[in-house]
Amino acid sequence: MPLSEFELIRKYFSPVAVRPDVLLGVGDDCALLATPAGQALAVSIDTLVEGVHFLAGVDPESLGHKALAVSLSDLSAMGAQPAWATLALTLPDADAPWLEAFSRGFANLASVHGLELVGGDITRGPRSVSVQAHGFVKPERAMRRGGASPGELVYLTGSLGDAGLALLGLQGRYLPPQGLSLVRQRLERPWPRVAEGQALCRLATAAIDVSDGLAADLGHVLRASGVGAVIDVEDIPLSPSVSTHVAETGDWSLPLSGGDDYELCVTVPAERQAEVEQLGSTFDCGLSRIGTIDSESGLRCRMGDGRLVELNSGGFEHFV
Ligand code: ADP
Ligand code: MG
């Protein structure tokens, strides 16, 4: 006997009360949430659609993790501290093992960040997952896209290109010489830079999370700030697999235009270089200086010998 919608909610999304600011969680018409005085509520929603954002048959526990991770990544890029989430699920059927694994992946990542699931919705249809995440940030600290100025330094957490490489591997278009499993973790279980974003917001003037490729996402910062930038591509950290791919193909599109990496790219005033590098040395994922903001419009990606790398795509776009 398939479970009803209400039984599904009770079984897989029943309240785990972890936060005193949740006055009323799952189970009523609305959640009632208490926001802290002096902080802004940072809100972001993302949808993952089967066949567009994830492959059919993907491990449901990984999907539960990733659905929350991508929204936490947006909070991180604002410097916000995660607090609550709502979850809208559209499913072709009430597959109990699938739901059990999905909700476990979601709940495990939520508990790492002290986040509480406070509501949601379940409907029947082609599989898709929407997560709205809510967090807190002092409004004057929030890292907006429009805050970068010429002369500032561009920093990046972690490394780029692994998620794109994993996708090539899963599509059978390139086999990473170091194996698929390492990079596959980065595609299917991205680790949002939550603590890093909250720490960087004391120093950064602008930030974005790299979800659609560095060139496209840094491009948003440049346009919003009315500036340009030079990126020294050889200063972008690459895993051994991505580094091999770039060396073999001479193609920089994985690190520059590959999506789904969920690293943070921030701009920092030059006079705070020592401070930000000291801070970055405490990050497990690392923090690298990859370029400089200037006043010439657009993004220029430069090799060590001064040649510019041609950017072949502006990142993933749904409607073109
Ligand atoms: P309504 O008809 O008022 O929208 P629902 O029957 O959709 O109510 O949901 C009942 C309760 O269960 C609500 O509190 C809702 O937030 C919660 N809920 C529904 N689906 C989910 C889900 N996937 N995750 C968490 N909570 C959920
Ligand atoms: Mg509903």
mmCIF file of C-alpha atoms and ligand atoms in Angstrom:
data_model
loop_
_atom_site.group_PDB
_atom_site.id
_atom_site.type_symbol
_atom_site.label_atom_id
_atom_site.label_comp_id
_atom_site.label_asym_id
_atom_site.label_seq_id
_atom_site.Cartn_x
_atom_site.Cartn_y
_atom_site.Cartn_z
ATOM 1 C CA MET A 1 0.000 0.000 0.000
ATOM 2 C CA PRO A 2 1.547 3.335 -1.017
ATOM 3 C CA LEU A 3 1.754 5.919 1.738
ATOM 4 C CA SER A 4 -0.513 8.972 1.602
ATOM 5 C CA GLU A 5 0.938 12.468 1.356
ATOM 6 C CA PHE A 6 0.357 13.005 5.083
ATOM 7 C CA GLU A 7 1.959 9.709 6.043
ATOM 8 C CA LEU A 8 4.962 10.557 3.853
ATOM 9 C CA ILE A 9 5.395 13.903 5.582
ATOM 10 C CA ARG A 10 5.041 12.346 9.014
ATOM 11 C CA LYS A 11 7.424 9.518 8.239
ATOM 12 C CA TYR A 12 10.204 11.364 6.404
ATOM 13 C CA PHE A 13 9.877 15.044 7.235
ATOM 14 C CA SER A 14 8.552 15.045 10.766
ATOM 15 C CA PRO A 15 9.860 17.811 12.950
ATOM 16 C CA VAL A 16 13.242 17.476 14.590
ATOM 17 C CA ALA A 17 13.048 20.502 16.857
ATOM 18 C CA VAL A 18 16.564 21.807 17.187
ATOM 19 C CA ARG A 19 16.113 25.576 17.253
ATOM 20 C CA PRO A 20 14.414 27.725 19.882
ATOM 21 C CA ASP A 21 13.637 30.366 17.216
ATOM 22 C CA VAL A 22 11.201 27.922 15.564
ATOM 23 C CA LEU A 23 8.003 28.815 17.405
ATOM 24 C CA LEU A 24 6.026 26.404 15.210
ATOM 25 C CA GLY A 25 7.556 24.025 12.668
ATOM 26 C CA VAL A 26 6.237 21.333 10.305
ATOM 27 C CA GLY A 27 2.557 20.453 10.677
ATOM 28 C CA ASP A 28 0.499 23.632 10.542
ATOM 29 C CA ASP A 29 -0.486 25.986 7.718
ATOM 30 C CA CYS A 30 2.632 28.054 8.246
ATOM 31 C CA ALA A 31 5.792 27.855 10.281
ATOM 32 C CA LEU A 32 6.227 30.628 12.846
ATOM 33 C CA LEU A 33 9.794 31.834 13.103
ATOM 34 C CA ALA A 34 11.437 34.393 15.373
ATOM 35 C CA THR A 35 14.089 36.528 13.697
ATOM 36 C CA PRO A 36 16.910 37.972 15.815
ATOM 37 C CA ALA A 37 16.933 41.729 16.390
ATOM 38 C CA GLY A 38 19.468 43.691 14.336
ATOM 39 C CA GLN A 39 19.905 40.991 11.692
ATOM 40 C CA ALA A 40 18.446 40.782 8.204
ATOM 41 C CA LEU A 41 16.759 37.607 7.026
ATOM 42 C CA ALA A 42 18.677 36.256 3.995
ATOM 43 C CA VAL A 43 16.409 34.128 1.795
ATOM 44 C CA SER A 44 17.261 32.080 -1.280
ATOM 45 C CA ILE A 45 15.469 29.364 -3.259
ATOM 46 C CA ASP A 46 16.852 26.897 -5.793
ATOM 47 C CA THR A 47 15.182 24.171 -7.818
ATOM 48 C CA LEU A 48 16.836 21.023 -9.103
ATOM 49 C CA VAL A 49 15.002 19.318 -11.983
ATOM 50 C CA GLU A 50 15.666 15.750 -13.076
ATOM 51 C CA GLY A 51 17.348 15.676 -16.476
ATOM 52 C CA VAL A 52 18.388 19.326 -16.141
ATOM 53 C CA HIS A 53 20.260 19.579 -12.817
ATOM 54 C CA PHE A 54 20.670 15.924 -11.947
ATOM 55 C CA LEU A 55 20.711 12.685 -13.882
ATOM 56 C CA ALA A 56 17.799 10.265 -13.544
ATOM 57 C CA GLY A 57 18.792 7.481 -11.173
ATOM 58 C CA VAL A 58 21.146 9.651 -9.099
ATOM 59 C CA ASP A 59 21.741 8.396 -5.557
ATOM 60 C CA PRO A 60 18.807 9.888 -3.558
ATOM 61 C CA GLU A 61 20.884 10.476 -0.419
ATOM 62 C CA SER A 62 23.320 12.557 -2.478
ATOM 63 C CA LEU A 63 20.416 14.446 -4.039
ATOM 64 C CA GLY A 64 19.004 15.279 -0.597
ATOM 65 C CA HIS A 65 22.413 16.607 0.391
ATOM 66 C CA LYS A 66 22.907 18.570 -2.817
ATOM 67 C CA ALA A 67 19.445 20.158 -2.826
ATOM 68 C CA LEU A 68 20.191 21.760 0.528
ATOM 69 C CA ALA A 69 23.867 22.400 -0.271
ATOM 70 C CA VAL A 70 23.117 24.617 -3.277
ATOM 71 C CA SER A 71 20.838 26.848 -1.214
ATOM 72 C CA LEU A 72 23.341 26.977 1.651
ATOM 73 C CA SER A 73 25.930 28.046 -0.890
ATOM 74 C CA ASP A 74 23.822 31.118 -1.701
ATOM 75 C CA LEU A 75 23.555 31.971 1.996
ATOM 76 C CA SER A 76 27.334 31.562 2.285
ATOM 77 C CA ALA A 77 27.921 33.973 -0.590
ATOM 78 C CA MET A 78 25.998 36.576 1.387
ATOM 79 C CA GLY A 79 27.906 35.832 4.602
ATOM 80 C CA ALA A 80 24.707 34.599 6.241
ATOM 81 C CA GLN A 81 24.392 32.036 9.001
ATOM 82 C CA PRO A 82 21.913 29.267 8.045
ATOM 83 C CA ALA A 83 18.830 28.865 10.218
ATOM 84 C CA TRP A 84 15.803 27.328 8.497
ATOM 85 C CA ALA A 85 14.714 25.706 5.252
ATOM 86 C CA THR A 86 11.531 24.727 3.465
ATOM 87 C CA LEU A 87 11.423 21.882 0.958
ATOM 88 C CA ALA A 88 9.056 21.445 -2.008
ATOM 89 C CA LEU A 89 9.265 17.987 -3.552
ATOM 90 C CA THR A 90 7.644 16.852 -6.779
ATOM 91 C CA LEU A 91 7.871 13.084 -7.194
ATOM 92 C CA PRO A 92 6.559 10.631 -9.770
ATOM 93 C CA ASP A 93 5.686 8.140 -7.029
ATOM 94 C CA ALA A 94 5.870 7.558 -3.279
ATOM 95 C CA ASP A 95 8.988 5.393 -3.345
ATOM 96 C CA ALA A 96 9.717 4.747 0.363
ATOM 97 C CA PRO A 97 13.407 3.740 0.064
ATOM 98 C CA TRP A 98 14.029 6.751 -2.207
ATOM 99 C CA LEU A 99 12.358 9.140 0.274
ATOM 100 C CA GLU A 100 14.138 7.580 3.219
ATOM 101 C CA ALA A 101 17.546 8.072 1.576
ATOM 102 C CA PHE A 102 16.712 11.553 0.266
ATOM 103 C CA SER A 103 15.534 12.780 3.664
ATOM 104 C CA ARG A 104 18.635 11.291 5.336
ATOM 105 C CA GLY A 105 20.960 13.171 2.972
ATOM 106 C CA PHE A 106 19.051 16.392 3.593
ATOM 107 C CA ALA A 107 18.855 15.949 7.374
ATOM 108 C CA ASN A 108 22.536 15.081 7.788
ATOM 109 C CA LEU A 109 23.675 18.265 6.078
ATOM 110 C CA ALA A 110 21.040 20.279 7.948
ATOM 111 C CA SER A 111 22.305 19.021 11.287
ATOM 112 C CA VAL A 112 25.911 19.924 10.419
ATOM 113 C CA HIS A 113 24.774 23.536 10.133
ATOM 114 C CA GLY A 114 22.202 23.567 12.943
ATOM 115 C CA LEU A 115 19.481 24.179 10.363
ATOM 116 C CA GLU A 116 15.867 23.144 10.927
ATOM 117 C CA LEU A 117 13.428 22.031 8.229
ATOM 118 C CA VAL A 118 10.307 24.039 9.072
ATOM 119 C CA GLY A 119 7.898 23.187 6.267
ATOM 120 C CA GLY A 120 7.387 22.204 2.700
ATOM 121 C CA ASP A 121 5.141 20.634 0.153
ATOM 122 C CA ILE A 122 4.847 17.325 -1.695
ATOM 123 C CA THR A 123 3.198 17.008 -5.084
ATOM 124 C CA ARG A 124 3.096 14.349 -7.781
ATOM 125 C CA GLY A 125 4.773 14.993 -11.129
ATOM 126 C CA PRO A 126 8.153 14.857 -12.881
ATOM 127 C CA ARG A 127 10.870 14.691 -10.225
ATOM 128 C CA SER A 128 12.113 18.059 -8.966
ATOM 129 C CA VAL A 129 13.286 19.465 -5.662
ATOM 130 C CA SER A 130 13.098 23.081 -4.460
ATOM 131 C CA VAL A 131 14.774 24.199 -1.276
ATOM 132 C CA GLN A 132 14.359 27.634 0.208
ATOM 133 C CA ALA A 133 17.008 28.424 2.793
ATOM 134 C CA HIS A 134 16.826 31.202 5.355
ATOM 135 C CA GLY A 135 19.708 32.665 7.282
ATOM 136 C CA PHE A 136 20.753 35.700 9.286
ATOM 137 C CA VAL A 137 23.257 38.379 8.438
ATOM 138 C CA LYS A 138 23.893 41.894 9.690
ATOM 139 C CA PRO A 139 22.693 43.980 6.723
ATOM 140 C CA GLU A 140 25.839 46.114 6.672
ATOM 141 C CA ARG A 141 27.994 42.951 6.568
ATOM 142 C CA ALA A 142 26.143 41.163 3.760
ATOM 143 C CA MET A 143 28.381 40.619 0.711
ATOM 144 C CA ARG A 144 26.492 42.061 -2.234
ATOM 145 C CA ARG A 145 27.516 41.646 -5.862
ATOM 146 C CA GLY A 146 27.862 45.356 -6.453
ATOM 147 C CA GLY A 147 30.572 46.216 -3.933
ATOM 148 C CA ALA A 148 33.825 45.612 -5.866
ATOM 149 C CA SER A 149 36.195 48.511 -6.769
ATOM 150 C CA PRO A 150 39.279 48.815 -9.018
ATOM 151 C CA GLY A 151 42.500 47.766 -7.277
ATOM 152 C CA GLU A 152 40.824 45.124 -5.128
ATOM 153 C CA LEU A 153 42.046 41.544 -5.075
ATOM 154 C CA VAL A 154 39.985 38.542 -6.190
ATOM 155 C CA TYR A 155 40.051 35.449 -3.969
ATOM 156 C CA LEU A 156 38.585 31.987 -4.456
ATOM 157 C CA THR A 157 37.918 29.195 -1.950
ATOM 158 C CA GLY A 158 38.867 25.621 -2.858
ATOM 159 C CA SER A 159 39.434 24.553 -6.459
ATOM 160 C CA LEU A 160 37.442 24.629 -9.708
ATOM 161 C CA GLY A 161 36.439 22.185 -12.417
ATOM 162 C CA ASP A 162 35.935 18.917 -10.541
ATOM 163 C CA ALA A 163 32.138 18.924 -10.834
ATOM 164 C CA GLY A 164 32.295 19.628 -14.567
ATOM 165 C CA LEU A 165 34.878 16.894 -14.995
ATOM 166 C CA ALA A 166 32.665 14.424 -13.130
ATOM 167 C CA LEU A 167 29.791 15.264 -15.471
ATOM 168 C CA LEU A 168 32.016 14.589 -18.505
ATOM 169 C CA GLY A 169 32.981 11.288 -16.871
ATOM 170 C CA LEU A 170 29.389 10.259 -16.150
ATOM 171 C CA GLN A 171 28.434 11.119 -19.735
ATOM 172 C CA GLY A 172 31.290 8.893 -20.948
ATOM 173 C CA ARG A 173 33.032 11.806 -22.676
ATOM 174 C CA TYR A 174 36.281 11.767 -20.654
ATOM 175 C CA LEU A 175 37.618 9.375 -18.077
ATOM 176 C CA PRO A 176 39.502 11.209 -15.316
ATOM 177 C CA PRO A 177 42.908 9.480 -15.073
ATOM 178 C CA GLN A 178 42.737 9.585 -11.244
ATOM 179 C CA GLY A 179 39.324 7.885 -11.384
ATOM 180 C CA LEU A 180 35.770 9.154 -11.361
ATOM 181 C CA SER A 181 34.900 8.637 -7.706
ATOM 182 C CA LEU A 182 36.838 11.608 -6.233
ATOM 183 C CA VAL A 183 35.453 14.206 -8.620
ATOM 184 C CA ARG A 184 32.033 12.583 -8.535
ATOM 185 C CA GLN A 185 31.829 13.409 -4.831
ATOM 186 C CA ARG A 186 32.306 17.066 -5.707
ATOM 187 C CA LEU A 187 29.478 16.956 -8.260
ATOM 188 C CA GLU A 188 27.020 14.987 -6.176
ATOM 189 C CA ARG A 189 27.902 16.104 -2.632
ATOM 190 C CA PRO A 190 29.136 19.678 -2.881
ATOM 191 C CA TRP A 191 30.254 21.162 0.398
ATOM 192 C CA PRO A 192 28.964 24.733 0.764
ATOM 193 C CA ARG A 193 31.505 27.187 2.178
ATOM 194 C CA VAL A 194 29.272 28.282 5.043
ATOM 195 C CA ALA A 195 31.824 29.097 7.755
ATOM 196 C CA GLU A 196 34.177 30.595 5.174
ATOM 197 C CA GLY A 197 31.459 32.971 3.903
ATOM 198 C CA GLN A 198 30.649 34.166 7.406
ATOM 199 C CA ALA A 199 34.338 34.765 8.139
ATOM 200 C CA LEU A 200 35.068 36.473 4.803
ATOM 201 C CA CYS A 201 32.192 38.924 5.134
ATOM 202 C CA ARG A 202 34.257 40.951 7.654
ATOM 203 C CA LEU A 203 36.801 41.687 4.896
ATOM 204 C CA ALA A 204 35.155 41.251 1.501
ATOM 205 C CA THR A 205 33.505 44.043 -0.484
ATOM 206 C CA ALA A 206 31.604 41.688 -2.841
ATOM 207 C CA ALA A 207 31.021 37.962 -3.232
ATOM 208 C CA ILE A 208 29.293 35.323 -5.313
ATOM 209 C CA ASP A 209 29.130 31.566 -5.178
ATOM 210 C CA VAL A 210 30.470 29.851 -8.284
ATOM 211 C CA SER A 211 27.552 27.713 -9.437
ATOM 212 C CA ASP A 212 27.463 28.438 -13.195
ATOM 213 C CA GLY A 213 31.215 28.750 -13.830
ATOM 214 C CA LEU A 214 33.743 31.325 -12.661
ATOM 215 C CA ALA A 215 33.613 33.432 -15.831
ATOM 216 C CA ALA A 216 29.838 33.767 -15.739
ATOM 217 C CA ASP A 217 29.539 34.271 -11.991
ATOM 218 C CA LEU A 218 32.449 36.674 -11.567
ATOM 219 C CA GLY A 219 30.956 38.430 -14.610
ATOM 220 C CA HIS A 220 27.818 39.123 -12.527
ATOM 221 C CA VAL A 221 29.950 40.767 -9.836
ATOM 222 C CA LEU A 222 31.829 42.845 -12.423
ATOM 223 C CA ARG A 223 28.640 44.102 -14.068
ATOM 224 C CA ALA A 224 26.915 44.830 -10.775
ATOM 225 C CA SER A 225 29.998 46.716 -9.555
ATOM 226 C CA GLY A 226 30.695 48.517 -12.857
ATOM 227 C CA VAL A 227 34.280 47.225 -12.973
ATOM 228 C CA GLY A 228 36.399 44.646 -14.833
ATOM 229 C CA ALA A 229 39.000 42.089 -13.761
ATOM 230 C CA VAL A 230 42.084 40.194 -14.780
ATOM 231 C CA ILE A 231 42.266 36.580 -13.640
ATOM 232 C CA ASP A 232 45.613 34.784 -13.651
ATOM 233 C CA VAL A 233 44.272 31.411 -14.715
ATOM 234 C CA GLU A 234 47.371 29.549 -13.611
ATOM 235 C CA ASP A 235 46.718 30.751 -10.043
ATOM 236 C CA ILE A 236 43.337 28.962 -9.930
ATOM 237 C CA PRO A 237 43.772 25.821 -7.799
ATOM 238 C CA LEU A 238 42.973 22.645 -9.732
ATOM 239 C CA SER A 239 42.730 19.061 -8.552
ATOM 240 C CA PRO A 240 45.223 16.675 -10.189
ATOM 241 C CA SER A 241 42.392 15.364 -12.420
ATOM 242 C CA VAL A 242 41.374 18.788 -13.715
ATOM 243 C CA SER A 243 44.984 19.831 -14.063
ATOM 244 C CA THR A 244 45.631 16.755 -16.237
ATOM 245 C CA HIS A 245 42.548 17.514 -18.332
ATOM 246 C CA VAL A 246 43.703 21.092 -18.942
ATOM 247 C CA ALA A 247 47.244 19.936 -19.800
ATOM 248 C CA GLU A 248 46.003 17.224 -22.199
ATOM 249 C CA THR A 249 43.405 19.315 -23.993
ATOM 250 C CA GLY A 250 44.822 22.838 -23.655
ATOM 251 C CA ASP A 251 41.230 23.783 -22.836
ATOM 252 C CA TRP A 252 40.498 25.935 -19.767
ATOM 253 C CA SER A 253 36.728 25.639 -19.980
ATOM 254 C CA LEU A 254 36.360 23.242 -17.028
ATOM 255 C CA PRO A 255 37.883 25.626 -14.459
ATOM 256 C CA LEU A 256 36.575 28.796 -16.131
ATOM 257 C CA SER A 257 33.115 27.784 -17.355
ATOM 258 C CA GLY A 258 32.285 24.449 -15.712
ATOM 259 C CA GLY A 259 29.366 24.623 -13.306
ATOM 260 C CA ASP A 260 28.360 23.158 -9.950
ATOM 261 C CA ASP A 261 31.573 23.823 -8.004
ATOM 262 C CA TYR A 262 29.947 25.941 -5.246
ATOM 263 C CA GLU A 263 33.129 27.727 -4.253
ATOM 264 C CA LEU A 264 33.074 31.366 -3.127
ATOM 265 C CA CYS A 265 34.662 34.145 -5.136
ATOM 266 C CA VAL A 266 35.195 37.371 -3.163
ATOM 267 C CA THR A 267 36.849 40.740 -3.645
ATOM 268 C CA VAL A 268 38.989 42.278 -0.905
ATOM 269 C CA PRO A 269 40.700 45.699 -0.640
ATOM 270 C CA ALA A 270 44.465 45.413 -1.329
ATOM 271 C CA GLU A 271 45.299 46.863 2.108
ATOM 272 C CA ARG A 272 43.607 43.858 3.711
ATOM 273 C CA GLN A 273 45.660 41.290 1.781
ATOM 274 C CA ALA A 274 47.668 40.085 4.794
ATOM 275 C CA GLU A 275 44.524 39.808 6.909
ATOM 276 C CA VAL A 276 42.535 37.845 4.337
ATOM 277 C CA GLU A 277 45.445 35.514 3.605
ATOM 278 C CA GLN A 278 45.892 34.877 7.314
ATOM 279 C CA LEU A 279 42.184 34.069 7.525
ATOM 280 C CA GLY A 280 42.348 31.889 4.408
ATOM 281 C CA SER A 281 45.202 29.858 5.911
ATOM 282 C CA THR A 282 42.698 28.606 8.502
ATOM 283 C CA PHE A 283 40.262 27.263 5.836
ATOM 284 C CA ASP A 284 40.405 23.506 5.169
ATOM 285 C CA CYS A 285 39.447 24.206 1.557
ATOM 286 C CA GLY A 286 42.114 26.925 1.194
ATOM 287 C CA LEU A 287 41.756 30.454 -0.186
ATOM 288 C CA SER A 288 43.715 31.612 -3.245
ATOM 289 C CA ARG A 289 44.338 34.977 -4.775
ATOM 290 C CA ILE A 290 43.428 34.571 -8.456
ATOM 291 C CA GLY A 291 43.286 38.095 -9.865
ATOM 292 C CA THR A 292 42.679 41.816 -9.579
ATOM 293 C CA ILE A 293 39.738 44.134 -10.142
ATOM 294 C CA ASP A 294 40.368 47.018 -12.559
ATOM 295 C CA SER A 295 38.363 49.646 -14.379
ATOM 296 C CA GLU A 296 38.565 48.201 -17.902
ATOM 297 C CA SER A 297 35.206 46.541 -18.516
ATOM 298 C CA GLY A 298 34.895 42.758 -18.815
ATOM 299 C CA LEU A 299 36.830 39.753 -17.608
ATOM 300 C CA ARG A 300 40.252 38.933 -19.007
ATOM 301 C CA CYS A 301 41.706 35.503 -18.205
ATOM 302 C CA ARG A 302 45.475 35.647 -18.575
ATOM 303 C CA MET A 303 48.132 32.939 -18.854
ATOM 304 C CA GLY A 304 51.558 33.255 -17.234
ATOM 305 C CA ASP A 305 53.067 34.363 -20.583
ATOM 306 C CA GLY A 306 50.489 37.142 -20.932
ATOM 307 C CA ARG A 307 48.302 35.439 -23.568
ATOM 308 C CA LEU A 308 44.549 35.702 -22.979
ATOM 309 C CA VAL A 309 42.387 32.573 -22.764
ATOM 310 C CA GLU A 310 39.393 32.651 -25.086
ATOM 311 C CA LEU A 311 36.165 32.183 -23.103
ATOM 312 C CA ASN A 312 33.905 29.957 -25.138
ATOM 313 C CA SER A 313 30.747 30.128 -23.092
ATOM 314 C CA GLY A 314 29.109 32.454 -20.654
ATOM 315 C CA GLY A 315 28.117 29.654 -18.296
ATOM 316 C CA PHE A 316 24.980 27.582 -18.143
ATOM 317 C CA GLU A 317 21.809 29.364 -19.275
ATOM 318 C CA HIS A 318 18.393 27.723 -19.278
ATOM 319 C CA PHE A 319 16.608 29.731 -21.944
ATOM 320 C CA VAL A 320 19.128 30.212 -24.765
HETATM 321 P P1 ADP B 1 -1.147 22.787 3.171
HETATM 322 O O1 ADP B 1 -2.202 22.047 2.443
HETATM 323 O O2 ADP B 1 -1.619 23.713 4.218
HETATM 324 O O3 ADP B 1 -0.138 23.397 2.231
HETATM 325 P P2 ADP B 1 0.374 20.394 3.434
HETATM 326 O O4 ADP B 1 -0.519 19.232 3.553
HETATM 327 O O5 ADP B 1 0.998 20.670 2.116
HETATM 328 O O6 ADP B 1 -0.369 21.683 4.001
HETATM 329 O O7 ADP B 1 1.509 20.226 4.507
HETATM 330 C C1 ADP B 1 1.224 19.918 5.843
HETATM 331 C C2 ADP B 1 2.397 20.316 6.700
HETATM 332 O O8 ADP B 1 3.519 19.537 6.357
HETATM 333 C C3 ADP B 1 2.806 21.757 6.511
HETATM 334 O O9 ADP B 1 3.227 22.255 7.781
HETATM 335 C C4 ADP B 1 3.946 21.683 5.566
HETATM 336 O O10 ADP B 1 4.857 22.766 5.761
HETATM 337 C C5 ADP B 1 4.569 20.367 5.955
HETATM 338 N N1 ADP B 1 5.245 19.724 4.805
HETATM 339 C C6 ADP B 1 4.685 19.283 3.660
HETATM 340 N N2 ADP B 1 5.605 18.729 2.843
HETATM 341 C C7 ADP B 1 6.780 18.833 3.487
HETATM 342 C C8 ADP B 1 8.128 18.471 3.162
HETATM 343 N N3 ADP B 1 8.468 17.905 1.997
HETATM 344 N N4 ADP B 1 9.079 18.761 4.066
HETATM 345 C C9 ADP B 1 8.777 19.357 5.226
HETATM 346 N N5 ADP B 1 7.554 19.702 5.610
HETATM 347 C C10 ADP B 1 6.556 19.455 4.748
HETATM 348 MG MG MG B 2 0.853 22.113 0.687
#
